PDB file of C-alpha atoms in Angstrom:
ATOM      1  CA  MET W   1      26.982 -32.337  12.628  1.00 44.00           C
ATOM      2  CA  PRO W   2      28.193 -32.371  16.263  1.00 46.00           C
ATOM      3  CA  MET W   3      27.887 -35.772  17.945  1.00 46.00           C
ATOM      4  CA  LEU W   4      25.781 -34.365  20.794  1.00 42.00           C
ATOM      5  CA  ALA W   5      23.313 -32.755  18.385  1.00 42.00           C
ATOM      6  CA  LEU W   6      23.089 -35.983  16.350  1.00 41.00           C
ATOM      7  CA  THR W   7      22.359 -37.952  19.499  1.00 43.00           C
ATOM      8  CA  LEU W   8      19.610 -35.516  20.453  1.00 38.00           C
ATOM      9  CA  LEU W   9      18.140 -35.660  16.966  1.00 40.00           C
ATOM     10  CA  LEU W  10      17.940 -39.458  17.003  1.00 41.00           C
ATOM     11  CA  SER W  11      16.478 -39.420  20.489  1.00 43.00           C
ATOM     12  CA  VAL W  12      13.793 -36.887  19.684  1.00 37.00           C
ATOM     13  CA  THR W  13      12.873 -38.574  16.406  1.00 41.00           C
ATOM     14  CA  SER W  14      12.613 -41.939  18.092  1.00 43.00           C
ATOM     15  CA  THR W  15      10.435 -40.516  20.864  1.00 42.00           C
ATOM     16  CA  ALA W  16       8.118 -38.802  18.396  1.00 40.00           C
ATOM     17  CA  SER W  17       7.789 -41.996  16.381  1.00 39.00           C
ATOM     18  CA  SER W  18       7.015 -44.098  19.442  1.00 41.00           C
ATOM     19  CA  MET W  19       4.284 -41.637  20.438  1.00 39.00           C
ATOM     20  CA  GLY W  20       2.651 -41.820  17.041  1.00 38.00           C
ATOM     21  CA  ILE W  21       3.477 -38.231  16.192  1.00 35.00           C
ATOM     22  CA  ASP W  22       3.998 -38.331  12.468  1.00 36.00           C
ATOM     23  CA  ASN W  23       3.457 -34.659  11.648  1.00 36.00           C
ATOM     24  CA  LYS W  24       6.464 -33.359  13.576  1.00 34.00           C
ATOM     25  CA  ILE W  25       9.948 -33.012  12.156  1.00 32.00           C
ATOM     26  CA  ALA W  26      13.064 -32.580  14.295  1.00 34.00           C
ATOM     27  CA  ASP W  27      15.687 -30.203  12.942  1.00 32.00           C
ATOM     28  CA  VAL W  28      19.119 -29.382  14.279  1.00 31.00           C
ATOM     29  CA  SER W  29      20.353 -25.834  13.888  1.00 31.00           C
ATOM     30  CA  PRO W  30      23.978 -25.021  12.991  1.00 30.00           C
ATOM     31  CA  TYR W  31      24.454 -24.233  16.693  1.00 28.00           C
ATOM     32  CA  GLY W  32      23.297 -27.646  17.823  1.00 32.00           C
ATOM     33  CA  ALA W  33      19.825 -26.551  18.935  1.00 32.00           C
ATOM     34  CA  VAL W  34      17.016 -29.045  18.350  1.00 30.00           C
ATOM     35  CA  ILE W  35      14.013 -27.505  16.619  1.00 30.00           C
ATOM     36  CA  MET W  36      10.674 -29.281  16.599  1.00 32.00           C
ATOM     37  CA  ARG W  37       8.514 -28.036  13.756  1.00 31.00           C
ATOM     38  CA  SER W  38       5.192 -29.104  12.373  1.00 34.00           C
ATOM     39  CA  GLU W  39       4.877 -30.002   8.752  1.00 34.00           C
ATOM     40  CA  LYS W  40       3.252 -27.090   7.014  1.00 36.00           C
ATOM     41  CA  THR W  41      -0.422 -27.932   6.780  1.00 35.00           C
ATOM     42  CA  LYS W  42      -3.339 -25.781   5.807  1.00 36.00           C
ATOM     43  CA  SER W  43      -7.020 -26.382   6.146  1.00 36.00           C
ATOM     44  CA  ALA W  44      -9.245 -26.550   3.097  1.00 33.00           C
ATOM     45  CA  LYS W  45     -10.647 -23.199   4.168  1.00 34.00           C
ATOM     46  CA  THR W  46      -7.207 -21.570   4.098  1.00 34.00           C
ATOM     47  CA  GLU W  47      -6.326 -23.148   0.766  1.00 32.00           C
ATOM     48  CA  SER W  48      -9.615 -21.881  -0.632  1.00 32.00           C
ATOM     49  CA  LEU W  49      -8.829 -18.376   0.614  1.00 33.00           C
ATOM     50  CA  MET W  50      -5.381 -18.304  -0.995  1.00 33.00           C
ATOM     51  CA  HIS W  51      -6.371 -19.775  -4.352  1.00 29.00           C
ATOM     52  CA  THR W  52      -9.883 -18.507  -4.968  1.00 30.00           C
ATOM     53  CA  ASN W  53      -9.727 -15.154  -3.197  1.00 35.00           C
ATOM     54  CA  VAL W  54     -12.983 -15.842  -1.359  1.00 33.00           C
ATOM     55  CA  SER W  55     -13.508 -15.301   2.352  1.00 37.00           C
ATOM     56  CA  GLU W  56     -16.238 -15.142   4.937  1.00 37.00           C
ATOM     57  CA  ASP W  57     -15.176 -11.525   5.530  1.00 40.00           C
ATOM     58  CA  ALA W  58     -15.944 -10.385   2.023  1.00 37.00           C
ATOM     59  CA  SER W  59     -18.632  -7.758   1.605  1.00 42.00           C
ATOM     60  CA  SER W  60     -21.500  -8.533  -0.702  1.00 46.00           C
ATOM     61  CA  GLY W  61     -20.250  -8.549  -4.279  1.00 54.00           C
ATOM     62  CA  CYS W  62     -16.691  -7.720  -3.248  1.00 77.00           C
ATOM     63  CA  SER W  63     -13.781 -10.183  -3.287  1.00 85.00           C
ATOM     64  CA  PRO W  64     -10.699  -9.719  -1.066  1.00 91.00           C
ATOM     65  CA  THR W  65      -7.052  -9.640  -2.094  1.00 95.00           C
ATOM     66  CA  THR W  66      -4.559 -11.672  -0.060  1.00 94.00           C
ATOM     67  CA  THR W  67      -0.802 -11.101   0.180  1.00 93.00           C
ATOM     68  CA  PRO W  68       1.501 -14.170   0.068  1.00 88.00           C
ATOM     69  CA  ASP W  69       2.027 -15.692   3.505  1.00 84.00           C
ATOM     70  CA  LYS W  70       5.362 -14.811   5.107  1.00 82.00           C
ATOM     71  CA  LYS W  71       7.260 -15.601   8.286  1.00 80.00           C
ATOM     72  CA  ALA W  72       5.991 -13.411  11.102  1.00 77.00           C
ATOM     73  CA  GLY W  73       9.188 -13.691  13.133  1.00 72.00           C
ATOM     74  CA  ASP W  74       9.828 -15.199  16.542  1.00 65.00           C
ATOM     75  CA  TRP W  75       7.906 -14.494  19.742  1.00 61.00           C
ATOM     76  CA  GLU W  76       4.566 -14.742  17.921  1.00 71.00           C
ATOM     77  CA  GLY W  77       5.534 -12.201  15.294  1.00 70.00           C
ATOM     78  CA  ARG W  78       7.494  -8.944  15.221  1.00 82.00           C
ATOM     79  CA  ASN W  79       5.816  -5.714  14.112  1.00 81.00           C
ATOM     80  CA  TRP W  80       8.455  -4.916  11.491  1.00 83.00           C
ATOM     81  CA  LYS W  81       7.511  -8.106   9.626  1.00 85.00           C
ATOM     82  CA  LEU W  82       4.306  -6.359   8.549  1.00 90.00           C
ATOM     83  CA  ASN W  83       6.424  -4.647   5.891  1.00 87.00           C
ATOM     84  CA  LYS W  84       6.021  -7.909   3.951  1.00 91.00           C
ATOM     85  CA  HIS W  85       2.292  -7.223   3.610  1.00 93.00           C
ATOM     86  CA  PRO W  86       1.645  -3.964   1.717  1.00 95.00           C
ATOM     87  CA  VAL W  87      -2.018  -3.036   1.335  1.00 97.00           C
ATOM     88  CA  GLN W  88      -2.425  -1.604  -2.173  1.00 96.00           C
ATOM     89  CA  CYS W  89      -5.658  -0.626  -3.906  1.00 97.00           C
ATOM     90  CA  GLY W  90      -5.814   0.444  -7.515  1.00 95.00           C
ATOM     91  CA  SER W  91      -6.223   3.833  -9.149  1.00 96.00           C
ATOM     92  CA  GLY W  92      -9.648   5.325  -8.420  1.00 96.00           C
ATOM     93  CA  GLU W  93     -10.302   2.893  -5.537  1.00 96.00           C
ATOM     94  CA  SER W  94     -10.371   3.226  -1.754  1.00 97.00           C
ATOM     95  CA  LEU W  95      -9.641   0.694   0.980  1.00 98.00           C
ATOM     96  CA  SER W  96     -12.712  -0.782   2.691  1.00 97.00           C
ATOM     97  CA  GLN W  97     -11.288  -3.616   4.835  1.00 97.00           C
ATOM     98  CA  TRP W  98      -8.035  -5.131   6.120  1.00 97.00           C
ATOM     99  CA  ARG W  99      -7.179  -7.983   8.453  1.00 96.00           C
ATOM    100  CA  LEU W 100      -4.014  -9.896   9.300  1.00 92.00           C
ATOM    101  CA  LYS W 101      -4.461 -13.673   9.228  1.00 92.00           C
ATOM    102  CA  THR W 102      -2.331 -16.469  10.692  1.00 85.00           C
ATOM    103  CA  THR W 103      -1.841 -19.290   8.188  1.00 86.00           C
ATOM    104  CA  SER W 104       0.341 -21.762  10.126  1.00 73.00           C
ATOM    105  CA  ARG W 105       2.386 -22.122  13.270  1.00 62.00           C
ATOM    106  CA  ARG W 106       5.271 -24.260  14.413  1.00 59.00           C
ATOM    107  CA  ARG W 107       6.935 -24.846  17.755  1.00 57.00           C
ATOM    108  CA  ARG W 108      10.641 -24.009  17.934  1.00 57.00           C
ATOM    109  CA  CYS W 109      12.870 -25.126  20.778  1.00 59.00           C
ATOM    110  CA  GLY W 110      16.552 -24.440  21.324  1.00 54.00           C
ATOM    111  CA  TRP W 111      19.129 -23.629  23.948  1.00 53.00           C
ATOM    112  CA  PHE W 112      19.935 -20.298  22.323  1.00 48.00           C
ATOM    113  CA  SER W 113      16.294 -19.197  21.945  1.00 49.00           C
ATOM    114  CA  GLY W 114      15.536 -19.315  25.647  1.00 53.00           C
ATOM    115  CA  GLY W 115      13.318 -22.407  25.538  1.00 56.00           C
ATOM    116  CA  CYS W 116      10.349 -23.095  23.287  1.00 59.00           C
ATOM    117  CA  HIS W 117       8.108 -20.644  21.480  1.00 57.00           C
ATOM    118  CA  HIS W 118       5.800 -20.588  18.492  1.00 58.00           C
ATOM    119  CA  ALA W 119       6.852 -19.226  15.110  1.00 61.00           C
ATOM    120  CA  GLN W 120       4.088 -18.107  12.782  1.00 80.00           C
ATOM    121  CA  ARG W 121       3.340 -17.354   9.147  1.00 88.00           C
ATOM    122  CA  THR W 122       0.883 -14.601   8.307  1.00 87.00           C
ATOM    123  CA  GLU W 123      -0.850 -13.003   5.346  1.00 91.00           C
ATOM    124  CA  MET W 124      -2.841  -9.812   4.893  1.00 93.00           C
ATOM    125  CA  GLN W 125      -6.357  -9.863   3.514  1.00 96.00           C
ATOM    126  CA  TYR W 126      -7.889  -6.622   2.292  1.00 97.00           C
ATOM    127  CA  GLN W 127     -10.678  -5.251   0.110  1.00 97.00           C
ATOM    128  CA  CYS W 128     -10.788  -2.219  -2.176  1.00 97.00           C
ATOM    129  CA  CYS W 129     -14.535  -1.842  -2.463  1.00 92.00           C
ATOM    130  CA  GLY W 130     -15.005   1.586  -0.955  1.00 89.00           C
ATOM    131  CA  VAL W 131     -16.001   4.951  -2.388  1.00 95.00           C
ATOM    132  CA  ALA W 132     -14.741   6.002  -5.826  1.00 95.00           C
ATOM    133  CA  THR W 133     -11.793   8.414  -5.678  1.00 97.00           C
ATOM    134  CA  GLU W 134      -9.581  10.476  -7.940  1.00 97.00           C
ATOM    135  CA  ASN W 135      -6.873   8.559  -9.795  1.00 97.00           C
ATOM    136  CA  THR W 136      -4.006  10.195  -7.877  1.00 97.00           C
ATOM    137  CA  CYS W 137      -3.263  10.127  -4.160  1.00 97.00           C
ATOM    138  CA  VAL W 138      -1.152  12.119  -1.694  1.00 98.00           C
ATOM    139  CA  SER W 139       1.652  10.183   0.062  1.00 98.00           C
ATOM    140  CA  LYS W 140       1.921  10.574   3.838  1.00 98.00           C
ATOM    141  CA  SER W 141       3.903   8.950   6.685  1.00 98.00           C
ATOM    142  CA  THR W 142       3.538   8.693  10.439  1.00 98.00           C
ATOM    143  CA  SER W 143       6.442   9.980  12.529  1.00 97.00           C
ATOM    144  CA  PRO W 144       9.228   7.417  13.141  1.00 96.00           C
ATOM    145  CA  ASN W 145       8.946   5.859  16.590  1.00 95.00           C
ATOM    146  CA  SER W 146      10.420   2.964  18.548  1.00 93.00           C
ATOM    147  CA  ASP W 147       9.616  -0.524  17.303  1.00 90.00           C
ATOM    148  CA  GLY W 148       9.668  -1.780  20.904  1.00 88.00           C
ATOM    149  CA  ASN W 149      11.725  -4.805  19.890  1.00 87.00           C
ATOM    150  CA  GLY W 150       8.926  -5.807  17.523  1.00 84.00           C
ATOM    151  CA  GLY W 151       6.069  -5.401  20.002  1.00 85.00           C
ATOM    152  CA  VAL W 152       2.652  -5.123  18.366  1.00 87.00           C
ATOM    153  CA  VAL W 153       1.524  -2.698  21.076  1.00 90.00           C
ATOM    154  CA  TYR W 154       4.042  -0.107  19.845  1.00 90.00           C
ATOM    155  CA  MET W 155       1.824   0.382  16.808  1.00 92.00           C
ATOM    156  CA  ASP W 156      -0.448   2.511  19.006  1.00 94.00           C
ATOM    157  CA  ARG W 157       1.960   5.394  18.368  1.00 95.00           C
ATOM    158  CA  HIS W 158       0.950   5.593  14.718  1.00 97.00           C
ATOM    159  CA  LYS W 159      -2.280   7.101  13.393  1.00 98.00           C
ATOM    160  CA  VAL W 160      -3.121   6.592   9.734  1.00 98.00           C
ATOM    161  CA  ARG W 161      -5.346   9.576   8.998  1.00 98.00           C
ATOM    162  CA  CYS W 162      -6.512  11.202   5.753  1.00 98.00           C
ATOM    163  CA  GLN W 163      -8.111  14.625   5.517  1.00 97.00           C
ATOM    164  CA  ALA W 164     -11.895  15.078   5.611  1.00 97.00           C
ATOM    165  CA  ASP W 165     -12.383  14.883   1.833  1.00 97.00           C
ATOM    166  CA  SER W 166     -10.093  11.871   1.230  1.00 98.00           C
ATOM    167  CA  LEU W 167      -9.845   8.120   1.837  1.00 98.00           C
ATOM    168  CA  ILE W 168      -7.018   5.609   2.341  1.00 98.00           C
ATOM    169  CA  ARG W 169      -5.861   3.855  -0.818  1.00 98.00           C
ATOM    170  CA  ASP W 170      -2.602   2.212   0.356  1.00 97.00           C
ATOM    171  CA  TRP W 171      -0.704   1.592   3.585  1.00 97.00           C
ATOM    172  CA  LYS W 172       2.460  -0.245   4.553  1.00 97.00           C
ATOM    173  CA  LEU W 173       4.534  -0.527   7.727  1.00 93.00           C
ATOM    174  CA  VAL W 174       8.152   0.578   7.174  1.00 95.00           C
ATOM    175  CA  ASP W 175      11.106  -0.923   9.068  1.00 92.00           C
ATOM    176  CA  LEU W 176      13.504   1.952   9.634  1.00 93.00           C
ATOM    177  CA  SER W 177      17.066   1.915  10.868  1.00 87.00           C
ATOM    178  CA  GLY W 178      17.850   2.516  14.521  1.00 91.00           C
ATOM    179  CA  GLY W 179      15.073   0.337  15.894  1.00 92.00           C
ATOM    180  CA  LYS W 180      12.205   2.465  14.616  1.00 95.00           C
ATOM    181  CA  ILE W 181       9.129   1.966  12.473  1.00 93.00           C
ATOM    182  CA  SER W 182       6.645   4.204  10.679  1.00 97.00           C
ATOM    183  CA  ILE W 183       3.615   3.701   8.439  1.00 96.00           C
ATOM    184  CA  ASP W 184       3.501   5.011   4.881  1.00 98.00           C
ATOM    185  CA  TYR W 185       0.055   5.583   3.397  1.00 98.00           C
ATOM    186  CA  CYS W 186      -1.632   7.347   0.502  1.00 98.00           C
ATOM    187  CA  CYS W 187      -4.813   9.451   0.614  1.00 98.00           C
ATOM    188  CA  ALA W 188      -7.018   9.779  -2.480  1.00 98.00           C
ATOM    189  CA  LYS W 189      -9.617  12.522  -2.746  1.00 98.00           C
ATOM    190  CA  ALA W 190     -13.210  11.308  -3.006  1.00 98.00           C
ATOM    191  CA  LYS W 191     -15.158  12.400  -6.066  1.00 96.00           C
ATOM    192  CA  ARG W 192     -18.070  13.585  -3.938  1.00 96.00           C
ATOM    193  CA  SER W 193     -18.531  14.983  -0.439  1.00 97.00           C
ATOM    194  CA  LEU W 194     -18.381  12.428   2.387  1.00 98.00           C
ATOM    195  CA  THR W 195     -20.455  11.499   5.416  1.00 98.00           C
ATOM    196  CA  CYS W 196     -18.391   9.609   8.035  1.00 98.00           C
ATOM    197  CA  ARG W 197     -18.868   7.536  11.177  1.00 98.00           C
ATOM    198  CA  THR W 198     -16.440   6.315  13.861  1.00 98.00           C
ATOM    199  CA  THR W 199     -16.347   2.697  14.991  1.00 98.00           C
ATOM    200  CA  SER W 200     -13.866   0.149  16.424  1.00 98.00           C
ATOM    201  CA  THR W 201     -13.115  -3.532  16.867  1.00 98.00           C
ATOM    202  CA  SER W 202     -13.672  -5.092  20.288  1.00 97.00           C
ATOM    203  CA  PHE W 203     -10.916  -5.090  22.903  1.00 97.00           C
ATOM    204  CA  ASN W 204      -8.920  -8.329  22.823  1.00 94.00           C
ATOM    205  CA  SER W 205      -5.675  -9.673  24.262  1.00 92.00           C
ATOM    206  CA  ASP W 206      -2.421  -8.066  23.116  1.00 87.00           C
ATOM    207  CA  GLY W 207      -0.497 -11.270  23.855  1.00 85.00           C
ATOM    208  CA  GLY W 208       0.714 -10.248  27.300  1.00 81.00           C
ATOM    209  CA  ARG W 209       4.246  -9.216  26.360  1.00 73.00           C
ATOM    210  CA  SER W 210       6.009  -5.981  25.497  1.00 70.00           C
ATOM    211  CA  TRP W 211       7.727  -7.462  22.411  1.00 67.00           C
ATOM    212  CA  GLY W 212       6.415  -9.601  19.570  1.00 69.00           C
ATOM    213  CA  GLY W 213       2.783 -10.704  19.498  1.00 80.00           C
ATOM    214  CA  VAL W 214       1.906  -9.415  16.027  1.00 85.00           C
ATOM    215  CA  ILE W 215      -0.304 -12.464  15.419  1.00 84.00           C
ATOM    216  CA  TYR W 216      -2.788 -11.024  17.907  1.00 87.00           C
ATOM    217  CA  LEU W 217      -3.801  -8.548  15.210  1.00 91.00           C
ATOM    218  CA  ASP W 218      -5.699 -11.401  13.573  1.00 90.00           C
ATOM    219  CA  ARG W 219      -8.473 -10.858  16.114  1.00 92.00           C
ATOM    220  CA  HIS W 220      -9.287  -7.469  14.615  1.00 95.00           C
ATOM    221  CA  ASN W 221     -11.181  -7.160  11.361  1.00 97.00           C
ATOM    222  CA  VAL W 222     -11.146  -3.527  10.242  1.00 98.00           C
ATOM    223  CA  GLN W 223     -14.130  -3.553   7.906  1.00 97.00           C
ATOM    224  CA  CYS W 224     -16.443  -0.830   6.641  1.00 97.00           C
ATOM    225  CA  ARG W 225     -19.961  -1.392   5.377  1.00 95.00           C
ATOM    226  CA  ASN W 226     -20.903  -1.740   1.734  1.00 91.00           C
ATOM    227  CA  ASN W 227     -20.265   1.466  -0.219  1.00 93.00           C
ATOM    228  CA  GLU W 228     -17.978   2.882   2.502  1.00 97.00           C
ATOM    229  CA  GLY W 229     -14.256   3.662   2.381  1.00 98.00           C
ATOM    230  CA  LEU W 230     -11.689   3.775   5.195  1.00 98.00           C
ATOM    231  CA  GLN W 231     -10.492   7.251   6.143  1.00 98.00           C
ATOM    232  CA  GLN W 232      -8.572   6.644   9.406  1.00 98.00           C
ATOM    233  CA  TRP W 233      -7.341   3.841  11.642  1.00 98.00           C
ATOM    234  CA  SER W 234      -5.183   3.578  14.747  1.00 98.00           C
ATOM    235  CA  MET W 235      -4.542   1.146  17.583  1.00 96.00           C
ATOM    236  CA  ALA W 236      -5.833   1.858  21.095  1.00 97.00           C
ATOM    237  CA  ARG W 237      -4.970   0.048  24.323  1.00 93.00           C
ATOM    238  CA  SER W 238      -7.074  -0.677  27.382  1.00 94.00           C
ATOM    239  CA  SER W 239      -6.454   1.155  30.657  1.00 94.00           C
ATOM    240  CA  ASN W 240      -4.758  -1.914  32.164  1.00 92.00           C
ATOM    241  CA  HIS W 241      -2.483  -2.276  29.087  1.00 88.00           C
ATOM    242  CA  LYS W 242      -3.495  -5.898  28.555  1.00 90.00           C
ATOM    243  CA  LYS W 243      -5.833  -5.521  25.618  1.00 95.00           C
ATOM    244  CA  MET W 244      -5.956  -3.629  22.339  1.00 95.00           C
ATOM    245  CA  LYS W 245      -8.460  -2.626  19.670  1.00 97.00           C
ATOM    246  CA  ILE W 246      -8.485  -0.759  16.362  1.00 97.00           C
ATOM    247  CA  ASP W 247     -10.383   2.515  16.113  1.00 98.00           C
ATOM    248  CA  TYR W 248     -11.330   3.504  12.578  1.00 98.00           C
ATOM    249  CA  VAL W 249     -13.468   5.867  10.512  1.00 98.00           C
ATOM    250  CA  CYS W 250     -15.624   4.806   7.553  1.00 98.00           C
ATOM    251  CA  CYS W 251     -17.109   7.243   5.043  1.00 98.00           C
ATOM    252  CA  THR W 252     -19.737   7.088   2.325  1.00 98.00           C
ATOM    253  CA  GLU W 253     -20.782   9.559  -0.328  1.00 96.00           C
ATOM    254  CA  THR W 254     -23.191  12.181   0.949  1.00 94.00           C
ATOM    255  CA  PRO W 255     -26.519  11.718  -0.868  1.00 89.00           C
ATOM    256  CA  THR W 256     -27.354  14.455  -3.354  1.00 80.00           C
ATOM    257  CA  PRO W 257     -30.401  16.364  -2.073  1.00 77.00           C
ATOM    258  CA  LYS W 258     -33.491  16.333  -4.243  1.00 75.00           C
ATOM    259  CA  PRO W 259     -33.893  19.501  -6.300  1.00 74.00           C
ATOM    260  CA  THR W 260     -36.288  22.130  -4.955  1.00 68.00           C
ATOM    261  CA  PRO W 261     -39.447  22.168  -7.047  1.00 69.00           C
ATOM    262  CA  GLN W 262     -40.287  25.291  -9.027  1.00 72.00           C
ATOM    263  CA  PRO W 263     -42.477  27.695  -7.070  1.00 69.00           C
ATOM    264  CA  THR W 264     -46.166  27.558  -7.881  1.00 65.00           C
ATOM    265  CA  PRO W 265     -47.308  30.735  -9.681  1.00 66.00           C
ATOM    266  CA  GLN W 266     -50.028  32.823  -8.113  1.00 70.00           C
ATOM    267  CA  PRO W 267     -53.351  31.350  -9.082  1.00 65.00           C
ATOM    268  CA  THR W 268     -55.297  33.375 -11.637  1.00 64.00           C
ATOM    269  CA  ALA W 269     -58.631  34.654 -10.303  1.00 65.00           C
ATOM    270  CA  PRO W 270     -61.570  33.248 -12.150  1.00 68.00           C
ATOM    271  CA  PRO W 271     -62.833  35.732 -14.752  1.00 65.00           C
ATOM    272  CA  THR W 272     -65.911  37.762 -13.864  1.00 62.00           C
ATOM    273  CA  ASP W 273     -68.756  37.353 -16.303  1.00 68.00           C
ATOM    274  CA  THR W 274     -69.790  40.589 -17.998  1.00 66.00           C
ATOM    275  CA  PRO W 275     -73.208  41.348 -16.550  1.00 63.00           C
ATOM    276  CA  THR W 276     -76.035  41.470 -19.072  1.00 59.00           C
ATOM    277  CA  VAL W 277     -77.845  44.772 -19.083  1.00 63.00           C
ATOM    278  CA  ALA W 278     -81.349  44.302 -17.812  1.00 66.00           C
ATOM    279  CA  PRO W 279     -83.907  44.985 -20.520  1.00 63.00           C
ATOM    280  CA  THR W 280     -85.910  48.177 -20.269  1.00 62.00           C
ATOM    281  CA  GLU W 281     -89.305  47.380 -19.105  1.00 67.00           C
ATOM    282  CA  SER W 282     -90.851  50.415 -20.736  1.00 65.00           C
ATOM    283  CA  PRO W 283     -91.648  49.679 -24.333  1.00 62.00           C
ATOM    284  CA  THR W 284     -90.069  51.747 -27.004  1.00 58.00           C
ATOM    285  CA  GLU W 285     -92.245  54.488 -28.153  1.00 65.00           C
ATOM    286  CA  SER W 286     -93.988  53.872 -31.384  1.00 63.00           C
ATOM    287  CA  PRO W 287     -92.407  55.617 -34.261  1.00 61.00           C
ATOM    288  CA  THR W 288     -94.079  58.880 -35.153  1.00 57.00           C
TER     289      THR W 288
END
């Protein structure tokens, strides 16, 4: 270890100790940069989410699935790191909710990183409690487009969209060569006709930079109602390019109309009584 880096390490550790900061650890990179990082801690709520698969976002009677938490990359997360979080429902299912969640953060400082910034770990929570579908699905992909150096806002160039009779079963961001990304997804045909509605999350900050900022997706919970499946989703940006939201379409099975009752037959006219012949008033002549 270089003498200068060792000196810095001892100095930083001593300072942290004197300030009563016992949850910070000072690291020295191979290049001599001092990295301050927090010990990885998780709240009881996060631990409960990861180990029991229960969340406040879960629909009634529907438990979410959570991908393992992974490094989100520097500058508050790069978009290509989402390829570590595939959303995958099972055969005959459709996606009903997804949301990126931040599980921990640490502060990194170094001469070669341009100062200090926060590094994050994220996980993807999703639910497959939508409309029943066929067992097979049709694979689709958005067109490759620039990754914008990992900027979350560059995801607005990708629209995940199934046809009118189908719903999303899987989706995953793909890190392509040449600084491009795309989104692979699979559309499964619903077993019945669908009735759909369009909705969106609220506008919220995109992080204020043109690169990184993937953690800001955690402010958007793409969630359909009970008995609905997700058919489309895409990112939209505000007119001042400082905020973003997720537009999406949720569909439910179209109710089967009640059968038309059998027509009522023409009523039968009441029968007419046969009139009784009036008796002859004149008596019958006496026999001769």
